[in-house]
Amino acid sequence: MADQQKTERYKARQQKVKESIDAKVDAAQIEKGLFLIITGNGKGKSTSGFGTIARAVGHGQRCGVGQFIKGTWDCGERNLLEQHGVNFAVMATGFTWETQNKEADTQAAQSTWVECKKMLADEQYDVVLLDEMTYMVNYGYIELTEVIEAINNRPASQSVIITGRAAHRELIELADTVSEVRNVKHAFENGIKARKGVDW
Ligand code: ATP
Ligand code: MG
């Protein structure tokens, strides 16, 4: 095929792609805060949630983070984002399989949830991340109906991100965007330690 012909074909193909994308962009006219879920067994859920918070902070938006399960160790994202005005509500009891005390875990989850509900009801917050929230619902520490109610009643312009494995079906139904991170392989399976700056 002559070079000239190749160039023409390429141009025509790209023009079609452009038209198709432009049509989709034009069709998306709804403006509202989003509810996103990042779930699945692979690494990258919290990273993605915090990446979105960093993105919003970069635009001068007001953000909040509720951190469930974790909290006893140094958290790089918290160290950075608190300096940029991000409000953190942290469940500081460590991992549930470490405490092995359902009542104490439920209480810790509930007091963090109270703080999160305040953020979800406050229109000053543009983006709220509920990190590892899926477990709280699955373990029964926080009522699914309460979570759904708080998300449904949040200010129209506010976006919410929930991360964690095994997101409840009803949360998935309610969400606007759901991504599943699949585990292909993880360093931990080969005995490699979790690494500061990469894993926390
Ligand atoms: P990250 O915070 O790195 O984005 P994550 O939020 O997707 O990870 P979590 O289930 O919250 O995953 O696990 C947090 C910690 O467990 C991180 O240190 C992460 O590297 C590690 N981890 C995540 N996925 C796996 C996996 N499939 N196998 C072993 N460890 C994992
Ligand atoms: Mg996580």
PDB file of C-alpha atoms and ligand atoms in Angstrom:
ATOM      1  CA  MET A   1       0.000   0.000   0.000  1.00  0.00           C
ATOM      2  CA  ALA A   2       1.317   3.407  -0.903  1.00  0.00           C
ATOM      3  CA  ASP A   3       2.344   5.622   2.004  1.00  0.00           C
ATOM      4  CA  GLN A   4      -0.180   8.219   0.950  1.00  0.00           C
ATOM      5  CA  GLN A   5      -3.000   5.638   1.080  1.00  0.00           C
ATOM      6  CA  LYS A   6      -1.898   4.432   4.531  1.00  0.00           C
ATOM      7  CA  THR A   7      -1.917   7.985   5.853  1.00  0.00           C
ATOM      8  CA  GLU A   8      -5.405   8.581   4.456  1.00  0.00           C
ATOM      9  CA  ARG A   9      -6.762   5.389   6.015  1.00  0.00           C
ATOM     10  CA  TYR A  10      -5.206   6.190   9.365  1.00  0.00           C
ATOM     11  CA  LYS A  11      -6.722   9.648   9.269  1.00  0.00           C
ATOM     12  CA  ALA A  12     -10.181   8.310   8.418  1.00  0.00           C
ATOM     13  CA  ARG A  13     -10.010   5.731  11.220  1.00  0.00           C
ATOM     14  CA  GLN A  14      -8.904   8.286  13.794  1.00  0.00           C
ATOM     15  CA  GLN A  15     -11.627  10.657  12.644  1.00  0.00           C
ATOM     16  CA  LYS A  16     -14.210   7.941  13.360  1.00  0.00           C
ATOM     17  CA  VAL A  17     -12.755   7.325  16.823  1.00  0.00           C
ATOM     18  CA  LYS A  18     -12.847  11.043  17.527  1.00  0.00           C
ATOM     19  CA  GLU A  19     -16.472  11.337  16.385  1.00  0.00           C
ATOM     20  CA  SER A  20     -17.502   8.421  18.570  1.00  0.00           C
ATOM     21  CA  ILE A  21     -15.727   9.814  21.658  1.00  0.00           C
ATOM     22  CA  ASP A  22     -17.025  13.335  21.038  1.00  0.00           C
ATOM     23  CA  ALA A  23     -20.585  11.991  20.792  1.00  0.00           C
ATOM     24  CA  LYS A  24     -20.198  10.193  24.137  1.00  0.00           C
ATOM     25  CA  VAL A  25     -18.710  13.290  25.778  1.00  0.00           C
ATOM     26  CA  ASP A  26     -21.617  15.382  24.461  1.00  0.00           C
ATOM     27  CA  ALA A  27     -24.140  12.822  25.729  1.00  0.00           C
ATOM     28  CA  ALA A  28     -22.756  12.938  29.301  1.00  0.00           C
ATOM     29  CA  GLN A  29     -24.522  16.038  30.614  1.00  0.00           C
ATOM     30  CA  ILE A  30     -25.386  15.125  34.208  1.00  0.00           C
ATOM     31  CA  GLU A  31     -23.429  17.049  36.851  1.00  0.00           C
ATOM     32  CA  LYS A  32     -23.438  15.506  40.301  1.00  0.00           C
ATOM     33  CA  GLY A  33     -21.217  14.173  43.024  1.00  0.00           C
ATOM     34  CA  LEU A  34     -20.256  10.565  42.380  1.00  0.00           C
ATOM     35  CA  PHE A  35     -20.296   7.440  44.474  1.00  0.00           C
ATOM     36  CA  LEU A  36     -17.329   5.231  43.620  1.00  0.00           C
ATOM     37  CA  ILE A  37     -16.317   1.811  44.875  1.00  0.00           C
ATOM     38  CA  ILE A  38     -12.849   0.320  44.489  1.00  0.00           C
ATOM     39  CA  THR A  39     -13.035  -3.337  45.413  1.00  0.00           C
ATOM     40  CA  GLY A  40     -11.380  -6.686  44.603  1.00  0.00           C
ATOM     41  CA  ASN A  41      -8.487  -8.764  45.935  1.00  0.00           C
ATOM     42  CA  GLY A  42      -5.597  -7.023  44.212  1.00  0.00           C
ATOM     43  CA  LYS A  43      -3.367  -4.265  45.541  1.00  0.00           C
ATOM     44  CA  GLY A  44      -4.323  -0.702  44.679  1.00  0.00           C
ATOM     45  CA  LYS A  45      -7.715   0.047  46.231  1.00  0.00           C
ATOM     46  CA  SER A  46      -6.626   2.473  48.954  1.00  0.00           C
ATOM     47  CA  THR A  47      -3.913   3.820  46.666  1.00  0.00           C
ATOM     48  CA  SER A  48      -6.618   4.720  44.166  1.00  0.00           C
ATOM     49  CA  GLY A  49      -8.869   6.262  46.817  1.00  0.00           C
ATOM     50  CA  PHE A  50      -6.073   8.414  48.195  1.00  0.00           C
ATOM     51  CA  GLY A  51      -4.986   9.312  44.665  1.00  0.00           C
ATOM     52  CA  THR A  52      -8.438  10.760  44.092  1.00  0.00           C
ATOM     53  CA  ILE A  53      -8.218  12.711  47.350  1.00  0.00           C
ATOM     54  CA  ALA A  54      -4.837  14.114  46.241  1.00  0.00           C
ATOM     55  CA  ARG A  55      -6.393  15.055  42.912  1.00  0.00           C
ATOM     56  CA  ALA A  56      -9.260  16.900  44.614  1.00  0.00           C
ATOM     57  CA  VAL A  57      -6.927  18.649  47.082  1.00  0.00           C
ATOM     58  CA  GLY A  58      -4.882  19.783  44.090  1.00  0.00           C
ATOM     59  CA  HIS A  59      -7.991  21.579  42.839  1.00  0.00           C
ATOM     60  CA  GLY A  60      -8.446  23.286  46.201  1.00  0.00           C
ATOM     61  CA  GLN A  61     -11.376  21.054  47.192  1.00  0.00           C
ATOM     62  CA  ARG A  62     -12.303  20.166  50.769  1.00  0.00           C
ATOM     63  CA  CYS A  63     -11.751  16.478  51.532  1.00  0.00           C
ATOM     64  CA  GLY A  64     -12.250  14.033  54.353  1.00  0.00           C
ATOM     65  CA  VAL A  65     -11.058  10.502  55.021  1.00  0.00           C
ATOM     66  CA  GLY A  66     -12.541   7.847  57.271  1.00  0.00           C
ATOM     67  CA  GLN A  67     -10.014   5.071  57.872  1.00  0.00           C
ATOM     68  CA  PHE A  68     -11.455   1.815  59.095  1.00  0.00           C
ATOM     69  CA  ILE A  69      -9.453  -1.155  60.421  1.00  0.00           C
ATOM     70  CA  LYS A  70      -6.034   0.429  60.102  1.00  0.00           C
ATOM     71  CA  GLY A  71      -4.726   3.296  62.156  1.00  0.00           C
ATOM     72  CA  THR A  72      -2.127   2.149  64.630  1.00  0.00           C
ATOM     73  CA  TRP A  73       0.779   2.527  62.269  1.00  0.00           C
ATOM     74  CA  ASP A  74       2.322   5.409  60.436  1.00  0.00           C
ATOM     75  CA  CYS A  75       0.273   6.289  57.353  1.00  0.00           C
ATOM     76  CA  GLY A  76       2.085   8.166  54.586  1.00  0.00           C
ATOM     77  CA  GLU A  77      -1.111   9.509  53.058  1.00  0.00           C
ATOM     78  CA  ARG A  78      -2.297  10.875  56.381  1.00  0.00           C
ATOM     79  CA  ASN A  79       1.084  12.471  57.104  1.00  0.00           C
ATOM     80  CA  LEU A  80       0.873  14.320  53.816  1.00  0.00           C
ATOM     81  CA  LEU A  81      -2.809  15.084  53.442  1.00  0.00           C
ATOM     82  CA  GLU A  82      -3.438  16.387  56.959  1.00  0.00           C
ATOM     83  CA  GLN A  83      -0.908  19.103  56.163  1.00  0.00           C
ATOM     84  CA  HIS A  84      -3.186  20.055  53.271  1.00  0.00           C
ATOM     85  CA  GLY A  85      -6.294  20.399  55.414  1.00  0.00           C
ATOM     86  CA  VAL A  86      -7.779  16.938  54.847  1.00  0.00           C
ATOM     87  CA  ASN A  87      -9.831  15.852  57.855  1.00  0.00           C
ATOM     88  CA  PHE A  88      -9.102  12.315  59.088  1.00  0.00           C
ATOM     89  CA  ALA A  89     -11.381  10.137  61.213  1.00  0.00           C
ATOM     90  CA  VAL A  90      -9.288   7.127  62.133  1.00  0.00           C
ATOM     91  CA  MET A  91     -10.304   3.887  63.780  1.00  0.00           C
ATOM     92  CA  ALA A  92      -7.133   3.506  65.790  1.00  0.00           C
ATOM     93  CA  THR A  93      -7.562  -0.018  67.085  1.00  0.00           C
ATOM     94  CA  GLY A  94      -5.466  -1.829  64.534  1.00  0.00           C
ATOM     95  CA  PHE A  95      -6.580  -4.887  62.676  1.00  0.00           C
ATOM     96  CA  THR A  96      -9.655  -6.715  63.838  1.00  0.00           C
ATOM     97  CA  TRP A  97      -7.937 -10.087  63.745  1.00  0.00           C
ATOM     98  CA  GLU A  98      -5.442  -8.635  66.212  1.00  0.00           C
ATOM     99  CA  THR A  99      -7.929  -7.325  68.746  1.00  0.00           C
ATOM    100  CA  GLN A 100     -10.336 -10.305  68.610  1.00  0.00           C
ATOM    101  CA  ASN A 101     -12.878  -8.401  70.613  1.00  0.00           C
ATOM    102  CA  LYS A 102     -16.098  -7.860  68.712  1.00  0.00           C
ATOM    103  CA  GLU A 103     -17.584  -5.393  71.175  1.00  0.00           C
ATOM    104  CA  ALA A 104     -14.483  -3.173  71.229  1.00  0.00           C
ATOM    105  CA  ASP A 105     -14.191  -3.348  67.426  1.00  0.00           C
ATOM    106  CA  THR A 106     -17.852  -2.442  66.979  1.00  0.00           C
ATOM    107  CA  GLN A 107     -17.458   0.520  69.302  1.00  0.00           C
ATOM    108  CA  ALA A 108     -14.335   1.722  67.507  1.00  0.00           C
ATOM    109  CA  ALA A 109     -16.071   1.376  64.134  1.00  0.00           C
ATOM    110  CA  GLN A 110     -19.131   3.209  65.405  1.00  0.00           C
ATOM    111  CA  SER A 111     -17.205   6.173  66.776  1.00  0.00           C
ATOM    112  CA  THR A 112     -15.330   6.526  63.474  1.00  0.00           C
ATOM    113  CA  TRP A 113     -18.625   6.199  61.616  1.00  0.00           C
ATOM    114  CA  VAL A 114     -20.135   9.048  63.659  1.00  0.00           C
ATOM    115  CA  GLU A 115     -17.310  11.290  62.412  1.00  0.00           C
ATOM    116  CA  CYS A 116     -17.794  10.073  58.846  1.00  0.00           C
ATOM    117  CA  LYS A 117     -21.532  10.758  58.964  1.00  0.00           C
ATOM    118  CA  LYS A 118     -20.777  14.367  59.907  1.00  0.00           C
ATOM    119  CA  MET A 119     -18.613  14.719  56.801  1.00  0.00           C
ATOM    120  CA  LEU A 120     -21.247  13.024  54.633  1.00  0.00           C
ATOM    121  CA  ALA A 121     -23.827  15.546  55.848  1.00  0.00           C
ATOM    122  CA  ASP A 122     -21.615  18.598  55.380  1.00  0.00           C
ATOM    123  CA  GLU A 123     -21.804  20.308  52.014  1.00  0.00           C
ATOM    124  CA  GLN A 124     -18.392  21.860  52.544  1.00  0.00           C
ATOM    125  CA  TYR A 125     -16.884  18.456  51.772  1.00  0.00           C
ATOM    126  CA  ASP A 126     -16.345  17.851  48.072  1.00  0.00           C
ATOM    127  CA  VAL A 127     -14.864  14.347  48.360  1.00  0.00           C
ATOM    128  CA  VAL A 128     -15.048  11.854  51.232  1.00  0.00           C
ATOM    129  CA  LEU A 129     -13.035   8.626  51.216  1.00  0.00           C
ATOM    130  CA  LEU A 130     -14.261   5.753  53.383  1.00  0.00           C
ATOM    131  CA  ASP A 131     -11.188   3.514  53.310  1.00  0.00           C
ATOM    132  CA  GLU A 132     -11.755  -0.184  54.146  1.00  0.00           C
ATOM    133  CA  MET A 133     -15.434   0.499  54.822  1.00  0.00           C
ATOM    134  CA  THR A 134     -16.610  -2.696  53.098  1.00  0.00           C
ATOM    135  CA  TYR A 135     -15.377  -4.828  56.015  1.00  0.00           C
ATOM    136  CA  MET A 136     -17.313  -2.774  58.561  1.00  0.00           C
ATOM    137  CA  VAL A 137     -20.534  -3.573  56.736  1.00  0.00           C
ATOM    138  CA  ASN A 138     -19.624  -7.223  56.117  1.00  0.00           C
ATOM    139  CA  TYR A 139     -18.656  -7.828  59.762  1.00  0.00           C
ATOM    140  CA  GLY A 140     -21.839  -6.100  60.940  1.00  0.00           C
ATOM    141  CA  TYR A 141     -20.029  -3.336  62.819  1.00  0.00           C
ATOM    142  CA  ILE A 142     -21.920  -0.716  60.823  1.00  0.00           C
ATOM    143  CA  GLU A 143     -25.442  -1.175  59.444  1.00  0.00           C
ATOM    144  CA  LEU A 144     -25.674  -1.347  55.655  1.00  0.00           C
ATOM    145  CA  THR A 145     -28.951   0.602  55.775  1.00  0.00           C
ATOM    146  CA  GLU A 146     -27.220   3.442  57.638  1.00  0.00           C
ATOM    147  CA  VAL A 147     -24.447   3.605  55.076  1.00  0.00           C
ATOM    148  CA  ILE A 148     -26.931   3.651  52.205  1.00  0.00           C
ATOM    149  CA  GLU A 149     -28.999   6.350  53.938  1.00  0.00           C
ATOM    150  CA  ALA A 150     -25.954   8.554  54.580  1.00  0.00           C
ATOM    151  CA  ILE A 151     -24.812   8.189  50.964  1.00  0.00           C
ATOM    152  CA  ASN A 152     -28.280   8.863  49.548  1.00  0.00           C
ATOM    153  CA  ASN A 153     -28.789  11.931  51.734  1.00  0.00           C
ATOM    154  CA  ARG A 154     -25.377  13.492  51.186  1.00  0.00           C
ATOM    155  CA  PRO A 155     -25.089  16.929  49.529  1.00  0.00           C
ATOM    156  CA  ALA A 156     -25.686  16.641  45.771  1.00  0.00           C
ATOM    157  CA  SER A 157     -22.245  17.961  44.873  1.00  0.00           C
ATOM    158  CA  GLN A 158     -20.345  15.622  47.192  1.00  0.00           C
ATOM    159  CA  SER A 159     -18.457  12.562  45.936  1.00  0.00           C
ATOM    160  CA  VAL A 160     -17.865   9.483  48.077  1.00  0.00           C
ATOM    161  CA  ILE A 161     -15.356   6.688  47.597  1.00  0.00           C
ATOM    162  CA  ILE A 162     -15.558   3.360  49.393  1.00  0.00           C
ATOM    163  CA  THR A 163     -12.650   0.936  49.256  1.00  0.00           C
ATOM    164  CA  GLY A 164     -12.190  -2.627  50.454  1.00  0.00           C
ATOM    165  CA  ARG A 165     -12.629  -6.221  49.383  1.00  0.00           C
ATOM    166  CA  ALA A 166     -16.001  -7.885  48.869  1.00  0.00           C
ATOM    167  CA  ALA A 167     -18.144  -4.765  48.548  1.00  0.00           C
ATOM    168  CA  HIS A 168     -21.765  -5.513  49.425  1.00  0.00           C
ATOM    169  CA  ARG A 169     -24.050  -6.111  46.435  1.00  0.00           C
ATOM    170  CA  GLU A 170     -26.391  -3.291  47.480  1.00  0.00           C
ATOM    171  CA  LEU A 171     -23.519  -0.815  47.659  1.00  0.00           C
ATOM    172  CA  ILE A 172     -22.391  -1.912  44.198  1.00  0.00           C
ATOM    173  CA  GLU A 173     -25.919  -1.350  42.896  1.00  0.00           C
ATOM    174  CA  LEU A 174     -26.036   2.131  44.393  1.00  0.00           C
ATOM    175  CA  ALA A 175     -22.611   3.238  43.135  1.00  0.00           C
ATOM    176  CA  ASP A 176     -22.058   5.232  39.942  1.00  0.00           C
ATOM    177  CA  THR A 177     -18.626   3.778  39.264  1.00  0.00           C
ATOM    178  CA  VAL A 178     -17.289   0.448  40.485  1.00  0.00           C
ATOM    179  CA  SER A 179     -13.810  -0.871  39.784  1.00  0.00           C
ATOM    180  CA  GLU A 180     -12.478  -4.247  40.772  1.00  0.00           C
ATOM    181  CA  VAL A 181      -8.731  -4.615  41.289  1.00  0.00           C
ATOM    182  CA  ARG A 182      -7.753  -8.169  40.406  1.00  0.00           C
ATOM    183  CA  ASN A 183      -4.790  -9.875  42.053  1.00  0.00           C
ATOM    184  CA  VAL A 184      -2.397 -11.129  39.400  1.00  0.00           C
ATOM    185  CA  LYS A 185       0.463 -11.550  41.852  1.00  0.00           C
ATOM    186  CA  HIS A 186       1.655  -9.877  45.023  1.00  0.00           C
ATOM    187  CA  ALA A 187       5.154  -9.622  46.463  1.00  0.00           C
ATOM    188  CA  PHE A 188       3.882 -10.824  49.850  1.00  0.00           C
ATOM    189  CA  GLU A 189       3.187 -14.277  48.349  1.00  0.00           C
ATOM    190  CA  ASN A 190       6.948 -14.543  47.750  1.00  0.00           C
ATOM    191  CA  GLY A 191       7.817 -13.608  51.297  1.00  0.00           C
ATOM    192  CA  ILE A 192       8.600  -9.979  50.562  1.00  0.00           C
ATOM    193  CA  LYS A 193       7.792  -7.589  53.397  1.00  0.00           C
ATOM    194  CA  ALA A 194       5.296  -4.734  53.088  1.00  0.00           C
ATOM    195  CA  ARG A 195       7.305  -1.645  52.222  1.00  0.00           C
ATOM    196  CA  LYS A 196       7.106   1.868  53.601  1.00  0.00           C
ATOM    197  CA  GLY A 197       6.250   4.321  50.826  1.00  0.00           C
ATOM    198  CA  VAL A 198       4.766   1.561  48.671  1.00  0.00           C
ATOM    199  CA  ASP A 199       2.410  -0.367  50.932  1.00  0.00           C
ATOM    200  CA  TRP A 200       1.620   2.256  53.558  1.00  0.00           C
TER     201      TRP A 200
HETATM  202  P1  ATP B   1      -2.975  -0.487  48.864  1.00  0.00           P
HETATM  203  O1  ATP B   1      -3.188   0.213  50.185  1.00  0.00           O
HETATM  204  O2  ATP B   1      -1.556  -0.830  48.669  1.00  0.00           O
HETATM  205  O3  ATP B   1      -3.617   0.230  47.700  1.00  0.00           O
HETATM  206  P2  ATP B   1      -5.252  -2.201  48.955  1.00  0.00           P
HETATM  207  O4  ATP B   1      -5.984  -1.089  49.598  1.00  0.00           O
HETATM  208  O5  ATP B   1      -5.698  -2.588  47.584  1.00  0.00           O
HETATM  209  O6  ATP B   1      -3.705  -1.897  48.969  1.00  0.00           O
HETATM  210  P3  ATP B   1      -5.763  -3.848  51.281  1.00  0.00           P
HETATM  211  O7  ATP B   1      -6.583  -5.085  51.242  1.00  0.00           O
HETATM  212  O8  ATP B   1      -6.322  -2.641  51.932  1.00  0.00           O
HETATM  213  O9  ATP B   1      -5.309  -3.536  49.774  1.00  0.00           O
HETATM  214  O10 ATP B   1      -4.387  -4.242  51.909  1.00  0.00           O
HETATM  215  C1  ATP B   1      -3.495  -3.355  52.411  1.00  0.00           C
HETATM  216  C2  ATP B   1      -2.129  -3.970  52.503  1.00  0.00           C
HETATM  217  O11 ATP B   1      -2.121  -5.323  52.087  1.00  0.00           O
HETATM  218  C3  ATP B   1      -1.103  -3.282  51.619  1.00  0.00           C
HETATM  219  O12 ATP B   1       0.107  -3.311  52.306  1.00  0.00           O
HETATM  220  C4  ATP B   1      -1.064  -4.124  50.383  1.00  0.00           C
HETATM  221  O13 ATP B   1       0.205  -4.131  49.738  1.00  0.00           O
HETATM  222  C5  ATP B   1      -1.335  -5.493  50.938  1.00  0.00           C
HETATM  223  N1  ATP B   1      -2.069  -6.281  49.920  1.00  0.00           N
HETATM  224  C6  ATP B   1      -2.986  -5.839  49.053  1.00  0.00           C
HETATM  225  N2  ATP B   1      -3.399  -6.829  48.240  1.00  0.00           N
HETATM  226  C7  ATP B   1      -2.716  -7.925  48.603  1.00  0.00           C
HETATM  227  C8  ATP B   1      -2.671  -9.291  48.152  1.00  0.00           C
HETATM  228  N3  ATP B   1      -3.423  -9.698  47.131  1.00  0.00           N
HETATM  229  N4  ATP B   1      -1.821 -10.154  48.804  1.00  0.00           N
HETATM  230  C9  ATP B   1      -1.073  -9.736  49.821  1.00  0.00           C
HETATM  231  N5  ATP B   1      -1.076  -8.479  50.306  1.00  0.00           N
HETATM  232  C10 ATP B   1      -1.865  -7.578  49.707  1.00  0.00           C
HETATM  233 MG    MG B   2      -6.785  -0.758  51.391  1.00  0.00          MG
END
